[in-house]
Tab-separated table of C-alpha atoms and ligand atoms in Angstrom:
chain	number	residue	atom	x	y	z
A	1	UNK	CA	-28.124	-90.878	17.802
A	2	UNK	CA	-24.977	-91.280	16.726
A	3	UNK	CA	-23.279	-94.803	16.236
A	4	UNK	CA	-19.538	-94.956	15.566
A	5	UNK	CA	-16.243	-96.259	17.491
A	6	UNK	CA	-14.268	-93.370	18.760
A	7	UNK	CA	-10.691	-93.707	18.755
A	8	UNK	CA	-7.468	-91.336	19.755
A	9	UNK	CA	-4.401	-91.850	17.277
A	10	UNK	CA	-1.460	-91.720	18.726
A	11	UNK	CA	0.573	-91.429	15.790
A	12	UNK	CA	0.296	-91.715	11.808
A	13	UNK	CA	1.186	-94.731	11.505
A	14	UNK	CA	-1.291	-95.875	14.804
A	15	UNK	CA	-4.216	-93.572	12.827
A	16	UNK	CA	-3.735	-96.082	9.747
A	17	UNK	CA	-3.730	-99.070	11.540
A	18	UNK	CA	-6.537	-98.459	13.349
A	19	UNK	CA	-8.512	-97.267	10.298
A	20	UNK	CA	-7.415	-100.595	8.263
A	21	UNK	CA	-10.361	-102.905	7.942
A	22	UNK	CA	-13.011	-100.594	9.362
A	23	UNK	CA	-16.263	-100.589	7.433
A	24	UNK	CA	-16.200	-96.526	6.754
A	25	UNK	CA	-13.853	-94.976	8.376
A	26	UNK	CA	-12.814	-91.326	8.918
A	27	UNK	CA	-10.021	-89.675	9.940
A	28	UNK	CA	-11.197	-86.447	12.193
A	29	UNK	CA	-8.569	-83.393	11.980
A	30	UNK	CA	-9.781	-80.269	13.470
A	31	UNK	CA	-13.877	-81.384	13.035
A	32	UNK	CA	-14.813	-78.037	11.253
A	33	UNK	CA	-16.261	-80.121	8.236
A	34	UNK	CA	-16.797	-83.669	9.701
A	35	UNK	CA	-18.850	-82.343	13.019
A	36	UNK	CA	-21.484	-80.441	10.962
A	37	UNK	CA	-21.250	-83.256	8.322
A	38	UNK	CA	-22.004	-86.134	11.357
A	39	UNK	CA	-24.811	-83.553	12.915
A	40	UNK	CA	-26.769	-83.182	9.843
A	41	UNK	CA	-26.314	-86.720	9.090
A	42	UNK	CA	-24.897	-86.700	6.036
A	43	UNK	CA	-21.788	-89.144	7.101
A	44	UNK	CA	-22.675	-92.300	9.216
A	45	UNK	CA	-19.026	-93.603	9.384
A	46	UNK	CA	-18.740	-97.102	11.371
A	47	UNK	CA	-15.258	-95.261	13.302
A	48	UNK	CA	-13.713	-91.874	13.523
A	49	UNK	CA	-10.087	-91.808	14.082
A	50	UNK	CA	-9.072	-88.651	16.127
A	51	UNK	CA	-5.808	-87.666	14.797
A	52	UNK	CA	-5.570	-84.208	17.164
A	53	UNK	CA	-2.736	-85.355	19.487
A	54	UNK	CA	-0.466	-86.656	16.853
A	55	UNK	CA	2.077	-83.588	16.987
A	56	UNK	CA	4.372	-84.617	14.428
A	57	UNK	CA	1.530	-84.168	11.410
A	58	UNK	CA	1.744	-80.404	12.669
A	59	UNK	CA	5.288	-80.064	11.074
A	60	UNK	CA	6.798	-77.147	9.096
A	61	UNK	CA	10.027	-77.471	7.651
A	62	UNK	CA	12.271	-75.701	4.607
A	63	UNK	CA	14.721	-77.721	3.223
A	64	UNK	CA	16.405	-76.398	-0.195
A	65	UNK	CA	13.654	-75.510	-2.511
A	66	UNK	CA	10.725	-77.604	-0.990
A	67	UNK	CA	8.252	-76.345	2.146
A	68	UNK	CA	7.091	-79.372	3.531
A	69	UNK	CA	3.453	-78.846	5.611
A	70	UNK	CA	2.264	-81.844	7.902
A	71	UNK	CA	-1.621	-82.669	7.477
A	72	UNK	CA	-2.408	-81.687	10.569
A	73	UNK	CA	-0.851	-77.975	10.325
A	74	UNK	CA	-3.473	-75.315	11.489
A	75	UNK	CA	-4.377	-72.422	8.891
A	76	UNK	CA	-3.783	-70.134	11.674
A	77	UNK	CA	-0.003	-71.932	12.360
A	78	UNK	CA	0.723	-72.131	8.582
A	79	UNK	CA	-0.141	-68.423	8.368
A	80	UNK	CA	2.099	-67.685	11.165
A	81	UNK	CA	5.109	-69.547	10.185
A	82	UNK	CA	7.910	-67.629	9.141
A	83	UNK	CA	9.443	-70.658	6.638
A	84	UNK	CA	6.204	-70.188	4.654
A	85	UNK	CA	6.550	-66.513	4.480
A	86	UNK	CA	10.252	-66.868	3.240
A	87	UNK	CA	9.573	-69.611	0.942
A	88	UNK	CA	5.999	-69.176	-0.532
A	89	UNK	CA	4.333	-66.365	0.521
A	90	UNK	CA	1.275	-66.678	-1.415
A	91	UNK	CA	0.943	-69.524	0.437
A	92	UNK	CA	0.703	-67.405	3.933
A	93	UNK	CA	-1.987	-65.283	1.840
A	94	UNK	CA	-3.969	-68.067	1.522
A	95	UNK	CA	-3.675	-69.258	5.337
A	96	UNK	CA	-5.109	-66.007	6.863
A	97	UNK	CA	-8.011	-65.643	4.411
A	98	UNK	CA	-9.189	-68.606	5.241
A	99	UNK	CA	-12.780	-68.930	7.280
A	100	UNK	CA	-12.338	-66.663	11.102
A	101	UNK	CA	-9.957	-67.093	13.567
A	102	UNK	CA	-12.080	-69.769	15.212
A	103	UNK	CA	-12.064	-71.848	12.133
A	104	UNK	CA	-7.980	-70.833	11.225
A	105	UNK	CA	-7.263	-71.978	14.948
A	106	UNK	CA	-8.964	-75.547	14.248
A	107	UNK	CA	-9.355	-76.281	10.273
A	108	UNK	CA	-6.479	-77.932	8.517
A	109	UNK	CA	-4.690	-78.150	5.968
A	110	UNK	CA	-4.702	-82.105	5.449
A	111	UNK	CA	-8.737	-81.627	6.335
A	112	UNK	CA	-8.762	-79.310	3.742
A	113	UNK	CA	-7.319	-80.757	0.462
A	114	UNK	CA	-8.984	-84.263	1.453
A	115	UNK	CA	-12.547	-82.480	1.676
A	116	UNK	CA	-11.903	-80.913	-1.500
A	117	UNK	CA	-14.699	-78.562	-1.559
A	118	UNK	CA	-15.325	-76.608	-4.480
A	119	UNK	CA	-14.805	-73.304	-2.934
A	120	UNK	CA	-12.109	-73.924	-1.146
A	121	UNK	CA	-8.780	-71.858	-1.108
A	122	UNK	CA	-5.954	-74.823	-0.453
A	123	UNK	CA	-6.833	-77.074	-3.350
A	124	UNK	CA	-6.065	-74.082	-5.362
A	125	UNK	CA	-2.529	-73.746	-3.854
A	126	UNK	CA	-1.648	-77.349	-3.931
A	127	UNK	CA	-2.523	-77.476	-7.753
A	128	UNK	CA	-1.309	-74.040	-8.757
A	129	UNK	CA	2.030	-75.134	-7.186
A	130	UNK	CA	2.196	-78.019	-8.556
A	131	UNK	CA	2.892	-79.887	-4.872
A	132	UNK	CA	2.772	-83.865	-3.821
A	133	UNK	CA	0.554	-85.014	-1.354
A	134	UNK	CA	2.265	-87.482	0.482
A	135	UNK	CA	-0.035	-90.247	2.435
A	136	UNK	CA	0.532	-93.489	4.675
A	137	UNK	CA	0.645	-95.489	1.246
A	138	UNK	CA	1.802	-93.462	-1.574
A	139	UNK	CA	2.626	-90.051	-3.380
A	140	UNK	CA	0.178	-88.099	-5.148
A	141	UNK	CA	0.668	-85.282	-7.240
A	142	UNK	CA	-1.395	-82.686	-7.304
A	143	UNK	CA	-2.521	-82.916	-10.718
A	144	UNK	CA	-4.123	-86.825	-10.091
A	145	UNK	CA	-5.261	-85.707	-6.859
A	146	UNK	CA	-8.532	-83.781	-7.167
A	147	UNK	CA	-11.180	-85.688	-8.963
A	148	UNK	CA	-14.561	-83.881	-8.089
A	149	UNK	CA	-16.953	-82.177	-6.078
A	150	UNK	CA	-15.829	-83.660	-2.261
A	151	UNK	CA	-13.724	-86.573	-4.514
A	152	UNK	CA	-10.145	-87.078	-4.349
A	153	UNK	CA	-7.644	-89.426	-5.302
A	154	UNK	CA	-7.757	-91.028	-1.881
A	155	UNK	CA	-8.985	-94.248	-1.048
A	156	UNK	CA	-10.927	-95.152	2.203
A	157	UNK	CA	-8.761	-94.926	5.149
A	158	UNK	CA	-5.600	-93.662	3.250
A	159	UNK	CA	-4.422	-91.038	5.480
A	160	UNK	CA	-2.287	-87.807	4.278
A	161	UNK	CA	0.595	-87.245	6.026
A	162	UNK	CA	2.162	-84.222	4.591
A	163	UNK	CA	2.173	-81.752	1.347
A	164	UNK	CA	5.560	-80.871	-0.385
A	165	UNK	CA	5.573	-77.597	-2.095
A	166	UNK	CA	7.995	-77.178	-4.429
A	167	UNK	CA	9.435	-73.359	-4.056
A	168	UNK	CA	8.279	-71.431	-7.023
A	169	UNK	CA	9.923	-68.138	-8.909
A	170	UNK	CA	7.128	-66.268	-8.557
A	171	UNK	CA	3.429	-66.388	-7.198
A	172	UNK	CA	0.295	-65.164	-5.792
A	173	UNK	CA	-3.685	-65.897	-4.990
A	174	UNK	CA	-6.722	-63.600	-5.214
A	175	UNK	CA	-9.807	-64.611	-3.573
A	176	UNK	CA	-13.236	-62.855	-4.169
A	177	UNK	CA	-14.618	-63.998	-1.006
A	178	UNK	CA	-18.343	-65.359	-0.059
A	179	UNK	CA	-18.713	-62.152	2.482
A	180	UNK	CA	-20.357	-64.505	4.597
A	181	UNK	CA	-18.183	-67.430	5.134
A	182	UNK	CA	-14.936	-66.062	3.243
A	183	UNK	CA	-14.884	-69.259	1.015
A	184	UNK	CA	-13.874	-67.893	-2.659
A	185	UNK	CA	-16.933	-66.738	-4.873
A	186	UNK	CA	-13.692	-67.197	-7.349
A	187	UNK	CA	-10.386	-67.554	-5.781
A	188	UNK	CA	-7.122	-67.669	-8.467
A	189	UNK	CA	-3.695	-68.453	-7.892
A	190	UNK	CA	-1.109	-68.197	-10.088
A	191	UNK	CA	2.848	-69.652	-9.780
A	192	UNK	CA	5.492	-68.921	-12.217
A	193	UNK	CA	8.033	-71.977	-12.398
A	194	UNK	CA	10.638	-73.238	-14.243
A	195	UNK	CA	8.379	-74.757	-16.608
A	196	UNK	CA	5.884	-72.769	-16.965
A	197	UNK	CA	3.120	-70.693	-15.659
A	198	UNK	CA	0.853	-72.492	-13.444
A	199	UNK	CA	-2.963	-70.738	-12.963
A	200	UNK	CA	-5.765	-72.441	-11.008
A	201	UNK	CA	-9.428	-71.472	-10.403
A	202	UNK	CA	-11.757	-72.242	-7.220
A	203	UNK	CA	-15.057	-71.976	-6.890
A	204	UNK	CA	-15.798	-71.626	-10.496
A	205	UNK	CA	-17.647	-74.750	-10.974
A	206	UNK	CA	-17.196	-78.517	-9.728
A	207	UNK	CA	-13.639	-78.104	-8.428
A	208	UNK	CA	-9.952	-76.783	-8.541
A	209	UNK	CA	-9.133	-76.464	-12.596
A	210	UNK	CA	-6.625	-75.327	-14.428
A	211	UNK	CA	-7.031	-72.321	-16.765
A	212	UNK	CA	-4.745	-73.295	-19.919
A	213	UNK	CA	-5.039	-70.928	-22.012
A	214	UNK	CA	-3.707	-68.411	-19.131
A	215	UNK	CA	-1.428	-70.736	-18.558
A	216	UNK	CA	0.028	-70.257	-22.106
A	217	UNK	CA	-0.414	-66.594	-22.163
A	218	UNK	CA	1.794	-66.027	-18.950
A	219	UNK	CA	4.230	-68.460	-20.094
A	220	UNK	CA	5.025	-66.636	-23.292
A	221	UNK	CA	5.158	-62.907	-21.174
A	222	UNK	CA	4.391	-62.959	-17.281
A	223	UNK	CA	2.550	-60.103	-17.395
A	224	UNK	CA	-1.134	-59.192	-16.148
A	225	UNK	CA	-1.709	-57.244	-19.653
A	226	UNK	CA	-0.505	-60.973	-21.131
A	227	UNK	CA	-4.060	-61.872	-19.888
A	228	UNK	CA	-6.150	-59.030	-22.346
A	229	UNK	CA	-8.697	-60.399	-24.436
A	230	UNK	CA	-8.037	-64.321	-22.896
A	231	UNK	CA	-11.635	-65.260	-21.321
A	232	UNK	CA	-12.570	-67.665	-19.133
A	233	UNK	CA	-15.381	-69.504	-20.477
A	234	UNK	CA	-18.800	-69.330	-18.360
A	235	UNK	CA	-19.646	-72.736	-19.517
A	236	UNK	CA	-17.373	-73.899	-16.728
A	237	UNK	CA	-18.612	-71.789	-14.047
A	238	UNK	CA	-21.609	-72.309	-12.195
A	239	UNK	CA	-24.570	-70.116	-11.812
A	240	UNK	CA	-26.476	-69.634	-8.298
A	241	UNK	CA	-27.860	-67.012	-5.658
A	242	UNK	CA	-24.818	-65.835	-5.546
A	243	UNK	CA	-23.717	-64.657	-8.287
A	244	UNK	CA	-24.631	-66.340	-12.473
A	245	UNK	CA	-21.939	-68.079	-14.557
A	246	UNK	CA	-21.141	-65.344	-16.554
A	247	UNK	CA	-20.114	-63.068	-13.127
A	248	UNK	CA	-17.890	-65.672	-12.096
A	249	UNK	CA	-15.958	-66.131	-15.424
A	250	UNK	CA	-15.550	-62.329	-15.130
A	251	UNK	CA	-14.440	-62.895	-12.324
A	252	UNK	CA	-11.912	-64.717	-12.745
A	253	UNK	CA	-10.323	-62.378	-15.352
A	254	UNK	CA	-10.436	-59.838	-13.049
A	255	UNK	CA	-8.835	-62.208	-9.852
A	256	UNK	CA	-5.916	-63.632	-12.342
A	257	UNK	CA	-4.923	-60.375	-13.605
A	258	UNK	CA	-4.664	-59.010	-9.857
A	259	UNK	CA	-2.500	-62.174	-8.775
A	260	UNK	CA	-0.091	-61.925	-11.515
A	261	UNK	CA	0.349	-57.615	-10.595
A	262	UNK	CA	0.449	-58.988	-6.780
A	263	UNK	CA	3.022	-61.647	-7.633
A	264	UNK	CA	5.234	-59.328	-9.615
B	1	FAD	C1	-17.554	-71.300	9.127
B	1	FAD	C2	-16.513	-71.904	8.223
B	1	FAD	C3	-15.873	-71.089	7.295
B	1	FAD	C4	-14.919	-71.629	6.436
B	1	FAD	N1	-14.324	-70.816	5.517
B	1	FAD	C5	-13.411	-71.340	4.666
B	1	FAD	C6	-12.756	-70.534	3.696
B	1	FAD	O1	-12.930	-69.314	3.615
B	1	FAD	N2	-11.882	-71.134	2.852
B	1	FAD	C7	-11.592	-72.474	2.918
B	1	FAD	O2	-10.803	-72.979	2.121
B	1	FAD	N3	-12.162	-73.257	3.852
B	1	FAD	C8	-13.050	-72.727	4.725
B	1	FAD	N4	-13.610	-73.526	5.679
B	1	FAD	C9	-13.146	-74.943	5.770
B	1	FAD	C10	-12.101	-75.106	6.895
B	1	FAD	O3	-11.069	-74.195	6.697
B	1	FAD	C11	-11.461	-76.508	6.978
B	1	FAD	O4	-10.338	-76.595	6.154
B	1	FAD	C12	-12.331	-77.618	6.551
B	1	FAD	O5	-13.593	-77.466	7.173
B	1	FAD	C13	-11.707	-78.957	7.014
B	1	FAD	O6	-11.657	-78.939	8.410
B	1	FAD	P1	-10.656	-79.811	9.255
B	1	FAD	O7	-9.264	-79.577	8.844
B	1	FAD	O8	-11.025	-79.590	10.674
B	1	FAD	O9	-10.979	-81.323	8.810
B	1	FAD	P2	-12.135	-82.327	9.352
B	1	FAD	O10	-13.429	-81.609	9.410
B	1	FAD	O11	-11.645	-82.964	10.610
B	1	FAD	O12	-12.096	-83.375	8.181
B	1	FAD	C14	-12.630	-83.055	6.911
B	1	FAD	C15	-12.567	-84.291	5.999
B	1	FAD	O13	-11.214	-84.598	5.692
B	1	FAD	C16	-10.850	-85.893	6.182
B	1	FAD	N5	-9.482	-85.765	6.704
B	1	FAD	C17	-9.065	-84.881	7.628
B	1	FAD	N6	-7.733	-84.985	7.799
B	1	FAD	C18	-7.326	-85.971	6.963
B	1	FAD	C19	-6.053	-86.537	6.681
B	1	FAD	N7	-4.921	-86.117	7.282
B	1	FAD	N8	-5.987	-87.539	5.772
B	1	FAD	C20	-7.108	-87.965	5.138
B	1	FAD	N9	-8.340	-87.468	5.370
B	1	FAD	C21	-8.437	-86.475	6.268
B	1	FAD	C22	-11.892	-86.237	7.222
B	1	FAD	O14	-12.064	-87.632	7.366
B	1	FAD	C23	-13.117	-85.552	6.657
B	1	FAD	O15	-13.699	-86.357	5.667
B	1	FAD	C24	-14.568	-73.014	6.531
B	1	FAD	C25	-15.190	-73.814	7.496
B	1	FAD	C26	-16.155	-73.284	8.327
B	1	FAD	C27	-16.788	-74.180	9.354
């Protein structure tokens, strides 16, 4: 049976209040993770904070060179904005390869990057483009913001709010997707920017990470040949039914050199 407080949010700041001195509580954004998670039993929180009606988390807005995407933003509206297209398309990419429609029409961005699964294809934008994650307390850049498997930076009953994506020169993601629930067997994206190349890898191992040493081969010559002979190791890819360690760091070779030729 289940046993938590149910509450509807009626705004961001209302969503953190009401999670503020609650024993466990979670924030519920479209319920594709944290329904099957409270079926199976796996999360017992004391109060889930509903934050579906709250409309101005759904937010997309361009302003100079940052895209700004509220928490609450649907895959299936992110894909379909035309601001994202203009400003990052890679980012539109990784929108409609997410999941099915059902799961594009209800999953979240926000939901998302706070789960932090280890196959999934936002935490790979968020770090490749270097973005901020912006919650009721504080702002978090992407690089202190994904710890571990389903760990983040966030502390119970911080809430995100919205992600600011700096505009990049140039970029792209690849995804070799799970053909049965389109999470990335090994998803890459890459983002050339003013400092540097930026190239991340999901679903390698225990989370988003950055490949360096493609890093520093596309900095010195953006080019997919740049990436010849430079190896991801297998020794930070995980092995399983799916496919052994070795695969996916083969993998990745393969997805990196097809987002840099995608991103031009
Ligand atoms: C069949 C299926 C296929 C999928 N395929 C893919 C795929 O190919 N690629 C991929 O990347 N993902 C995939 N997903 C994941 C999906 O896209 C969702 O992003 C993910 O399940 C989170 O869902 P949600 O946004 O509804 O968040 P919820 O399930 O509502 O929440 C997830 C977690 O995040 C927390 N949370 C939610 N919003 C916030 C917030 N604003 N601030 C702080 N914490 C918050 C919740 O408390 C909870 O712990 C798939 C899911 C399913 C069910």
């Amino acid at each position: 049976m289940y046993d938590f407080a149910y509450h509807k949010a009626s705004s961001a700041a209302d969503a953190a209040a009401k999670a503020k001195g609650k024993a466990d509580p979670k924030f519920m954004a479209g319920g594709q993770t944290l329904i099957p998670t409270l079926k199976q039993r796996l999360a017992k929180p004391s109060d889930v904070i509903d934050l579906g009606g709250i409309a101005d988390l759904k937010a997309i807005s361009l302003a100079g060179s940052v895209l700004t995407i509220g928490a609450l933003a649907s895959h299936a509206s992110v894909a379909g904005s035309a601001d994202v297209k203009r400003a990052i398309a890679a980012l539109t990419v990784v929108a409609e390869g997410i999941g099915d429609p059902q799961v594009r029409n209800r999953g979240t961005i926000g939901g998302s990057v706070a789960n932090n699964d280890p196959a999934a294809d936002y935490p790979a934008a968020v770090l490749g483009l270097g973005a901020t994650i912006h919650t009721d307390q504080r702002q978090i850049a992407a690089d202190d913001f994904f710890v571990s498997v389903f760990e983040t930076a966030l502390k119970p009953g911080e809430l995100i709010t919205r992600i600011a994506f700096p505009v990049p020169q140039k970029a792209a993601y690849m995804k070799f997707p799970s053909p049965a629930s389109r999470y990335a067997m090994i998803g890459v994206f890459v983002a050339k920017t003013a400092s540097g190349a930026r190239v991340v890898v999901t679903g390698a191992g225990n989370g988003v990470v950055r490949a360096k040493t493609m890093e520093a081969a596309l900095t010195r010559n953006w080019s997919a040949s740049a990436l010849d002979g430079v190896a991801f190791p297998a020794s930070s890819c995980n092995g399983d039914i799916h496919g052994s360690a070795e695969y996916r760091a083969h993998l990745v070779g393969v997805m990196a050199k097809r987002a840099v030729a995608a991103a031009g």
